[in-house]
Each structure stands twice: as C-alpha cells, then as structure tokens.
C-alpha cells in the first residue's frame, strides 16, 4: 500500500506544482511546444520526401524490346525468365498493339502516320520493375543476355543521377530529424533544469525530513512527464489540422501527378503519438537528470 | 544511557581547512545540550555530522546505535526519519500552508492520510499555532515560522531534535518563546535536544550542558554551564 500512496501523492504533487509554479511551468511547456513543433514539421516533411523518393524509385523500370517474330511460347518463357531474375519486383507485358494505342492516345498524329504500314512496326515489350533501383544496371545487363531480347534499356545517366540524389536526400532527412530531436532534448532538459534549480530548497527539505531518493524523484519525474505532454498538445493540433488542410489544398499531390502525399489518416495519428511520446519521455528524463544533481547519490 | 557518541572525529574539507580535530564526546538520551563557539569554530560541522549532512574524515559518529559515518548515501533517509532538524532560516516551503508544511514530512514517508492528520494537528498544537493552520509562511511572523519548522521537526516523534541557531533571526522576546517550546519538547516528549547557538542570554538562563568548540577542538564541556563558565567567549 505504501508505494502506491507515494506514487499517488507524487502524481497529485506533480499536478499541484505545475500550477503552483505556473510561470516556470509555462516556460518549460512553451519550450517543449516550440521545439516539438519544429520536430513535428521536420518529421512530416522528411517522411513525405522519403515517400516521394520511394515512389519515384518504384517508377524506375527497364524496357525490354522483344525480337520480331518471337513465338507466344518463347514470349511466355522469356517472361518467366525475367520474373525469376533476382531483385525483379514486377514484369509487365505490353504488346505492340497496346503500345500503338497508347502512343496514339497521347498524340493522334501517330495513328495517321502509322497507317502507311501494313503491319504494326512496333516491337512487343516487357517493362521490368526492380526492387532496388541500384540493381537496375546489373539486371539490365543480365536481361540483354537472354534469347529473343532485341534490346534492354533503363536510361542510365538520368536514372543514375536520380538514384544518387534520392539517396542523399533520404539520408539528409534522417540526419536532420535526429539532430532536431537531440536539440529538442537538450533545450527541454535545460529549461526543466532551470525550473528545478529554483526549487532546490524543496529537494533539500525533502531530504531533511527523510524522504527516500525515489520518493523525491518521483513527483519531479511525473511533473516532467506532464510538462512534456502539455507541451505536445499544440504541435499535435497543428500537425493534425495543418496536414489535413495542406493535403486537401494540394489535392494529395506533391507538384506533379505521379507523386502522392502520404494519406493523412493513420499518418498524422502516428506522428501525433510520436510527438506526445517524445515530449513525455524527454520531460521525464530531463527532470530526472536535474533532480539527481541535488540528491547526494 | 549513551545515545550519541563521537570518537576521535576529524573533519578536513577538500579545501584543506580542518573543521574538527580529534573530537570525542558522549551525550545521554533525553539530554539538552548547547553547542557554542565562534563563527567558523566547527560547531556547524559538528551539528551536520549528527544528521549525516557531512561525513567525518576520520573517527566514528554513533547516533542511536548506528555508525552514521559509515552509512551509505542511499540509506541516509532512514536516519533522517529519526531526527528532527530546525534551522535558522526555517526552510519552509513557501507555497504550502502551515498544515501542509508539517504534513509534508509525513507524506514523504508514505504515511496514510488518516494517520497524518492527528499527528500534524498535535505537533501544531505543541508549538501553539493552532489558529494558523491554513496560513502560508509569508503571512506569519519570524517566530511563528520557526514554530512551524519545529512542528515539522517533531511531527514524526523523533528521538533527537537538532537545532542549528534556531533563534538567530529572532528578537529576544520571540527567542524566549521559541526556547520555551523547545524546552517543553525536551521535558515532555523526552526528546534529546542538541542546539548550536550564539545567544548568550539563552545559554546563561537555561543552565543546561554546554559544549564549547574552538578552532575545531572541544575545549569545554560544562554540566549546567553557561557562557560565564568560559569568559573568553
């Protein structure tokens, strides 16, 4: 019963002291609010950039033209062979007629120009998607060796540049978010330290009347938890409403049609949960570190 | 019956200053002892050693059968629960009422609210502050604040009450009242009282045992002594 009473009182005292030391609490909460806001925005942007690069990467493909006159059996065999290559995610067959139709849909002059041919001059093709864009080059080389392959290509120069840039962008976003989380932890911890410095008398008195170190730490840890959690409320509200509004205004796209923003539902809830947890955990550890200073342990 | 026993206690601070040198003394259960000496004579260090705020560099400090000098930091709180401490600067929590300040000492120990209430009210009654239970420290006079501090120190019925210049910030009349409260605690509750002070008037009037510390050395131990026993002070 005794430990529960101490925990219960710690929670009660934590809430009391957030309100009784209002100006100090507000300073800590505001600090948490501002830094968590920056982390929330950076995370939303970073995850969307990551998502966009992944979408673009998944669009990267190898176009394999099949030699004219390849029989249906040989085509089927080739398709299976392509599917069996390591690292291939998907193989799509596009017959020459489909290609003609597609081109004509894009530009009507095609159908007119192609009318002079008796037979469709285009070749059948396979579009091969790979799991990892870095495999494009090796996979293409392997495909070229197969029978009935007229040519296989993936737009080497452009794709190589895009893959490198995406790689850098993805890594940079991770570094930025981690750096911001560390700065946030540092700032919140320091603000809480200042707030606790102002209350070192309280800690001294607790020690004098015989409170165990655990009983001294607990109310401060709960207080840090509360401050972190309160500090995360505004960033969470802004993240939820801000993202939904931005998503609707942009029609769910990033500049071009093929790039989709991450759907807001679930995504914003995970972000909110992450921000709340981050605030609470940093608040708790910040308080713990600060109190430890005044305990002779 | 020996309650406190210091044997060959030395204390040298990391700065090289020697605060206590080879100090040995015994104090019986229920005694009232004044500790006197100039500022920086080492009497504060002596007092702090009893509640293990300071550790001796050498020697042993036994309080209630426990060698406090060897107590691990994590266990100090168990000692403090048996000792009440009163300070010159009161050390009250400004945002708690009189009742809450006194109850705080028991809440820290995880006591039930139903047990806390009668103990707190009794302690407040002993120091004569029944009318002010709901006041905040800033609404009280210096003497009243010191009474709250005493109530907090005795609420857990400690065997030992340590007072570090409790009347240092108070006028002579108020000091008298405070001393009466402390004397009553010593007589009625049989609490051992050790009090560091500069107040000649009090020491001379009360005729209790006096320990004189000079330059870290115990130079006098007078039963029913007074400042007059040692003209140099």
Tab-separated table of C-alpha atoms in Angstrom, chain A:
chain	number	residue	atom	x	y	z
A	1	UNK	CA	0.000	0.000	0.000
A	2	UNK	CA	2.796	2.395	0.947
A	3	UNK	CA	4.442	2.504	-2.511
A	4	UNK	CA	1.041	3.162	-4.103
A	5	UNK	CA	0.404	6.005	-1.670
A	6	UNK	CA	3.786	7.519	-2.550
A	7	UNK	CA	3.058	7.165	-6.291
A	8	UNK	CA	-0.441	8.618	-5.836
A	9	UNK	CA	0.931	11.590	-3.896
A	10	UNK	CA	3.685	12.087	-6.463
A	11	UNK	CA	1.091	12.394	-9.226
A	12	UNK	CA	-1.037	14.760	-7.135
A	13	UNK	CA	2.013	16.871	-6.222
A	14	UNK	CA	3.164	16.929	-9.835
A	15	UNK	CA	-0.115	18.492	-10.963
A	16	UNK	CA	-0.211	20.855	-7.968
A	17	UNK	CA	3.303	22.020	-8.599
A	18	UNK	CA	2.749	22.578	-12.344
A	19	UNK	CA	0.077	25.107	-11.328
A	20	UNK	CA	1.775	26.476	-8.210
A	21	UNK	CA	4.995	27.180	-10.117
A	22	UNK	CA	2.979	28.456	-13.025
A	23	UNK	CA	5.465	30.837	-14.637
A	24	UNK	CA	8.287	28.280	-14.550
A	25	UNK	CA	5.971	25.568	-15.815
A	26	UNK	CA	4.788	27.809	-18.644
A	27	UNK	CA	8.404	28.491	-19.652
A	28	UNK	CA	9.144	24.761	-19.796
A	29	UNK	CA	5.877	23.970	-21.592
A	30	UNK	CA	6.463	26.724	-24.183
A	31	UNK	CA	9.987	25.499	-24.790
A	32	UNK	CA	8.633	21.992	-25.327
A	33	UNK	CA	5.855	23.347	-27.577
A	34	UNK	CA	8.186	25.272	-29.857
A	35	UNK	CA	10.839	22.582	-30.203
A	36	UNK	CA	8.316	19.764	-30.629
A	37	UNK	CA	6.562	21.863	-33.290
A	38	UNK	CA	9.795	22.086	-35.264
A	39	UNK	CA	10.360	18.338	-34.862
A	40	UNK	CA	6.770	17.610	-35.968
A	41	UNK	CA	7.075	19.750	-39.117
A	42	UNK	CA	10.510	18.348	-39.955
A	43	UNK	CA	9.273	14.776	-39.487
A	44	UNK	CA	6.199	15.316	-41.673
A	45	UNK	CA	8.338	16.875	-44.423
A	46	UNK	CA	11.064	14.239	-44.101
A	47	UNK	CA	8.662	11.310	-44.250
A	48	UNK	CA	6.928	12.804	-47.290
A	49	UNK	CA	10.242	13.378	-49.050
A	50	UNK	CA	11.176	9.782	-48.270
A	51	UNK	CA	7.827	8.559	-49.504
A	52	UNK	CA	8.174	10.626	-52.693
A	53	UNK	CA	11.638	9.303	-53.459
A	54	UNK	CA	10.391	5.777	-52.896
A	55	UNK	CA	7.501	6.396	-55.262
A	56	UNK	CA	9.838	7.786	-57.884
A	57	UNK	CA	12.235	4.928	-57.401
A	58	UNK	CA	9.482	2.372	-57.844
A	59	UNK	CA	8.639	4.007	-61.157
A	60	UNK	CA	12.135	3.372	-62.451
A	61	UNK	CA	11.994	0.451	-64.860
A	62	UNK	CA	13.833	-1.407	-67.615
A	63	UNK	CA	12.159	-1.547	-71.013
A	64	UNK	CA	12.883	-4.824	-72.778
A	65	UNK	CA	12.095	-4.999	-76.524
A	66	UNK	CA	11.439	-8.449	-77.878
A	67	UNK	CA	12.758	-9.554	-81.272
A	68	UNK	CA	10.224	-9.520	-84.028
A	69	UNK	CA	8.679	-12.877	-84.777
A	70	UNK	CA	9.146	-14.360	-81.316
A	71	UNK	CA	6.546	-17.046	-80.770
A	72	UNK	CA	3.985	-16.914	-77.970
A	73	UNK	CA	5.642	-19.859	-76.229
A	74	UNK	CA	9.015	-18.126	-76.367
A	75	UNK	CA	7.403	-14.934	-75.040
A	76	UNK	CA	5.932	-16.807	-72.114
A	77	UNK	CA	9.278	-18.459	-71.468
A	78	UNK	CA	11.063	-15.090	-71.560
A	79	UNK	CA	8.503	-13.560	-69.199
A	80	UNK	CA	9.105	-16.336	-66.692
A	81	UNK	CA	12.835	-15.962	-67.057
A	82	UNK	CA	12.576	-12.217	-66.382
A	83	UNK	CA	10.428	-12.810	-63.329
A	84	UNK	CA	12.981	-15.245	-61.965
A	85	UNK	CA	15.859	-12.788	-62.069
A	86	UNK	CA	16.955	-11.865	-58.552
A	87	UNK	CA	15.676	-8.456	-57.430
A	88	UNK	CA	12.899	-8.159	-60.007
A	89	UNK	CA	9.682	-6.914	-58.464
A	90	UNK	CA	7.278	-6.975	-61.356
A	91	UNK	CA	7.196	-7.769	-65.084
A	92	UNK	CA	4.558	-6.226	-67.309
A	93	UNK	CA	3.955	-7.302	-70.891
A	94	UNK	CA	2.901	-4.658	-73.414
A	95	UNK	CA	2.050	-5.965	-76.860
A	96	UNK	CA	2.936	-3.848	-79.874
A	97	UNK	CA	-0.763	-3.130	-80.433
A	98	UNK	CA	-1.163	-1.834	-76.916
A	99	UNK	CA	1.884	0.354	-77.404
A	100	UNK	CA	0.467	1.749	-80.618
A	101	UNK	CA	-2.822	2.507	-78.912
A	102	UNK	CA	-1.052	4.174	-76.015
A	103	UNK	CA	1.055	6.324	-78.338
A	104	UNK	CA	-1.949	7.242	-80.446
A	105	UNK	CA	-3.833	8.296	-77.354
A	106	UNK	CA	-1.030	10.645	-76.432
A	107	UNK	CA	-0.708	12.089	-79.907
A	108	UNK	CA	-3.245	11.454	-82.662
A	109	UNK	CA	-0.663	12.055	-85.408
A	110	UNK	CA	0.815	8.636	-84.594
A	111	UNK	CA	-2.204	6.693	-85.801
A	112	UNK	CA	-2.233	8.750	-89.018
A	113	UNK	CA	1.483	8.208	-89.675
A	114	UNK	CA	1.345	4.528	-88.839
A	115	UNK	CA	-1.424	3.971	-91.327
A	116	UNK	CA	1.165	3.698	-94.120
A	117	UNK	CA	2.410	0.431	-92.631
A	118	UNK	CA	0.523	-2.713	-93.319
A	119	UNK	CA	1.735	-4.276	-90.134
A	120	UNK	CA	2.401	-2.675	-86.779
A	121	UNK	CA	6.127	-1.769	-86.924
A	122	UNK	CA	6.495	-1.594	-83.150
A	123	UNK	CA	8.022	-4.377	-81.106
A	124	UNK	CA	6.429	-6.210	-78.191
A	125	UNK	CA	7.921	-5.121	-74.916
A	126	UNK	CA	8.277	-6.068	-71.279
A	127	UNK	CA	8.524	-3.425	-68.581
A	128	UNK	CA	10.622	-4.759	-65.717
A	129	UNK	CA	10.444	-3.131	-62.267
A	130	UNK	CA	13.202	-3.855	-59.804
A	131	UNK	CA	13.000	-3.858	-56.017
A	132	UNK	CA	16.112	-1.780	-55.556
A	133	UNK	CA	16.940	0.920	-58.108
A	134	UNK	CA	20.636	0.283	-57.552
A	135	UNK	CA	20.168	-3.115	-59.244
A	136	UNK	CA	18.982	-1.517	-62.481
A	137	UNK	CA	22.356	-1.715	-64.206
A	138	UNK	CA	23.152	-5.354	-63.374
A	139	UNK	CA	19.634	-6.525	-64.096
A	140	UNK	CA	19.686	-4.781	-67.484
A	141	UNK	CA	22.966	-6.460	-68.357
A	142	UNK	CA	21.564	-9.832	-67.396
A	143	UNK	CA	18.414	-9.305	-69.458
A	144	UNK	CA	20.463	-8.414	-72.523
A	145	UNK	CA	21.975	-11.911	-72.468
A	146	UNK	CA	18.594	-13.629	-72.755
A	147	UNK	CA	17.323	-15.138	-76.002
A	148	UNK	CA	14.834	-13.178	-78.087
A	149	UNK	CA	15.783	-9.880	-76.463
A	150	UNK	CA	16.250	-7.156	-79.045
A	151	UNK	CA	17.330	-4.547	-76.539
A	152	UNK	CA	17.033	-3.629	-72.879
A	153	UNK	CA	17.481	-0.146	-71.506
A	154	UNK	CA	16.788	1.986	-68.424
A	155	UNK	CA	18.002	5.491	-69.269
A	156	UNK	CA	21.315	5.058	-67.478
A	157	UNK	CA	22.543	8.625	-66.998
A	158	UNK	CA	19.326	10.208	-65.811
A	159	UNK	CA	18.430	7.296	-63.593
A	160	UNK	CA	21.871	7.064	-62.048
A	161	UNK	CA	21.747	10.749	-61.121
A	162	UNK	CA	18.231	10.442	-59.722
A	163	UNK	CA	19.179	7.422	-57.623
A	164	UNK	CA	22.217	9.200	-56.163
A	165	UNK	CA	20.244	12.380	-55.409
A	166	UNK	CA	17.438	10.405	-53.743
A	167	UNK	CA	19.911	8.518	-51.655
A	168	UNK	CA	21.454	11.760	-50.393
A	169	UNK	CA	18.050	13.338	-49.788
A	170	UNK	CA	16.825	10.347	-47.786
A	171	UNK	CA	19.914	10.225	-45.622
A	172	UNK	CA	19.862	14.006	-45.117
A	173	UNK	CA	16.259	13.958	-43.872
A	174	UNK	CA	17.117	11.265	-41.332
A	175	UNK	CA	20.115	13.291	-40.097
A	176	UNK	CA	18.047	16.496	-39.842
A	177	UNK	CA	15.289	14.807	-37.843
A	178	UNK	CA	17.747	13.112	-35.475
A	179	UNK	CA	19.624	16.400	-34.984
A	180	UNK	CA	16.368	18.216	-34.228
A	181	UNK	CA	15.316	15.561	-31.722
A	182	UNK	CA	18.671	15.927	-29.943
A	183	UNK	CA	18.404	19.727	-29.887
A	184	UNK	CA	14.864	19.391	-28.541
A	185	UNK	CA	16.032	17.030	-25.811
A	186	UNK	CA	18.821	19.436	-24.873
A	187	UNK	CA	16.589	22.529	-24.778
A	188	UNK	CA	13.742	20.939	-22.846
A	189	UNK	CA	16.127	19.312	-20.369
A	190	UNK	CA	17.856	22.618	-19.729
A	191	UNK	CA	14.649	24.555	-19.229
A	192	UNK	CA	13.451	21.947	-16.747
A	193	UNK	CA	16.837	22.097	-15.024
A	194	UNK	CA	16.379	25.847	-14.544
A	195	UNK	CA	12.894	25.323	-13.205
A	196	UNK	CA	14.146	22.723	-10.731
A	197	UNK	CA	17.112	24.888	-9.734
A	198	UNK	CA	14.568	27.378	-8.478
A	199	UNK	CA	13.115	24.635	-6.308
A	200	UNK	CA	16.273	23.103	-4.907
A	201	UNK	CA	15.091	24.134	-1.409
A	202	UNK	CA	12.165	21.828	-1.796
A	203	UNK	CA	14.504	18.949	-2.589
A	204	UNK	CA	16.734	19.858	0.369
A	205	UNK	CA	13.758	19.842	2.725
A	206	UNK	CA	12.539	16.519	1.348
A	207	UNK	CA	15.971	15.052	2.057
A	208	UNK	CA	15.994	16.515	5.555
A	209	UNK	CA	12.648	15.105	6.578
A	210	UNK	CA	13.751	11.649	5.474
A	211	UNK	CA	12.200	11.168	2.052
A	212	UNK	CA	13.939	8.381	0.150
A	213	UNK	CA	15.647	9.350	-3.085
A	214	UNK	CA	12.962	7.552	-5.047
A	215	UNK	CA	10.204	9.442	-3.234
A	216	UNK	CA	11.986	12.729	-4.031
A	217	UNK	CA	12.497	11.915	-7.698
A	218	UNK	CA	9.023	10.665	-8.420
A	219	UNK	CA	6.995	13.895	-8.241
A	220	UNK	CA	9.594	15.662	-10.400
A	221	UNK	CA	9.541	12.851	-12.954
A	222	UNK	CA	5.744	12.970	-13.140
A	223	UNK	CA	5.950	16.738	-13.415
A	224	UNK	CA	8.405	16.458	-16.310
A	225	UNK	CA	6.083	13.945	-17.927
A	226	UNK	CA	3.129	16.328	-17.550
A	227	UNK	CA	5.109	19.292	-18.885
A	228	UNK	CA	6.283	17.298	-21.915
A	229	UNK	CA	2.771	16.070	-22.576
A	230	UNK	CA	1.215	19.539	-22.198
A	231	UNK	CA	3.942	20.909	-24.474
A	232	UNK	CA	2.991	18.434	-27.179
A	233	UNK	CA	-0.683	19.454	-27.354
A	234	UNK	CA	-0.284	22.483	-29.646
A	235	UNK	CA	2.182	20.746	-32.024
A	236	UNK	CA	-0.246	17.812	-32.279
A	237	UNK	CA	-3.231	20.038	-33.053
A	238	UNK	CA	-1.225	21.968	-35.652
A	239	UNK	CA	0.077	18.722	-37.190
A	240	UNK	CA	-3.396	17.193	-37.473
A	241	UNK	CA	-5.225	20.222	-38.843
A	242	UNK	CA	-2.274	21.604	-40.773
A	243	UNK	CA	-1.652	18.340	-42.588
A	244	UNK	CA	-5.303	17.700	-43.408
A	245	UNK	CA	-5.678	21.241	-44.798
A	246	UNK	CA	-2.403	21.027	-46.746
A	247	UNK	CA	-3.393	17.621	-48.110
A	248	UNK	CA	-6.727	18.930	-49.345
A	249	UNK	CA	-5.269	22.151	-50.781
A	250	UNK	CA	-2.639	20.221	-52.727
A	251	UNK	CA	-5.110	17.542	-53.784
A	252	UNK	CA	-2.908	14.909	-52.195
A	253	UNK	CA	-0.104	15.517	-54.718
A	254	UNK	CA	3.381	16.931	-54.494
A	255	UNK	CA	3.693	19.269	-57.516
A	256	UNK	CA	3.305	16.543	-60.165
A	257	UNK	CA	0.577	13.961	-60.630
A	258	UNK	CA	2.680	10.878	-60.029
A	259	UNK	CA	3.881	11.974	-56.592
A	260	UNK	CA	1.364	11.437	-53.838
A	261	UNK	CA	1.493	12.873	-50.332
A	262	UNK	CA	1.195	10.291	-47.587
A	263	UNK	CA	-2.523	9.844	-46.806
A	264	UNK	CA	-3.382	11.899	-43.702
A	265	UNK	CA	-5.245	9.272	-41.711
A	266	UNK	CA	-3.137	6.978	-39.633
A	267	UNK	CA	-0.069	9.025	-40.695
A	268	UNK	CA	-0.967	12.086	-38.608
A	269	UNK	CA	-2.010	9.885	-35.720
A	270	UNK	CA	1.330	8.121	-35.700
A	271	UNK	CA	3.115	11.474	-35.891
A	272	UNK	CA	0.976	12.823	-33.028
A	273	UNK	CA	1.623	9.765	-30.922
A	274	UNK	CA	5.343	10.091	-31.638
A	275	UNK	CA	5.384	13.781	-30.644
A	276	UNK	CA	3.460	13.117	-27.422
A	277	UNK	CA	5.800	10.255	-26.501
A	278	UNK	CA	8.874	12.288	-27.356
A	279	UNK	CA	7.677	15.215	-25.203
A	280	UNK	CA	6.772	12.978	-22.276
A	281	UNK	CA	9.965	10.928	-22.362
A	282	UNK	CA	12.247	13.960	-22.717
A	283	UNK	CA	10.329	15.715	-19.924
A	284	UNK	CA	10.743	12.723	-17.616
A	285	UNK	CA	14.425	12.219	-18.282
A	286	UNK	CA	15.124	15.959	-18.144
A	287	UNK	CA	13.571	16.137	-14.688
A	288	UNK	CA	15.349	13.012	-13.538
A	289	UNK	CA	18.730	14.393	-14.621
A	290	UNK	CA	18.024	17.737	-12.969
A	291	UNK	CA	16.881	16.250	-9.637
A	292	UNK	CA	19.829	13.883	-9.477
A	293	UNK	CA	22.072	16.913	-9.222
A	294	UNK	CA	20.571	17.893	-5.918
A	295	UNK	CA	20.475	14.424	-4.460
A	296	UNK	CA	23.662	13.198	-2.937
A	297	UNK	CA	23.665	9.827	-4.621
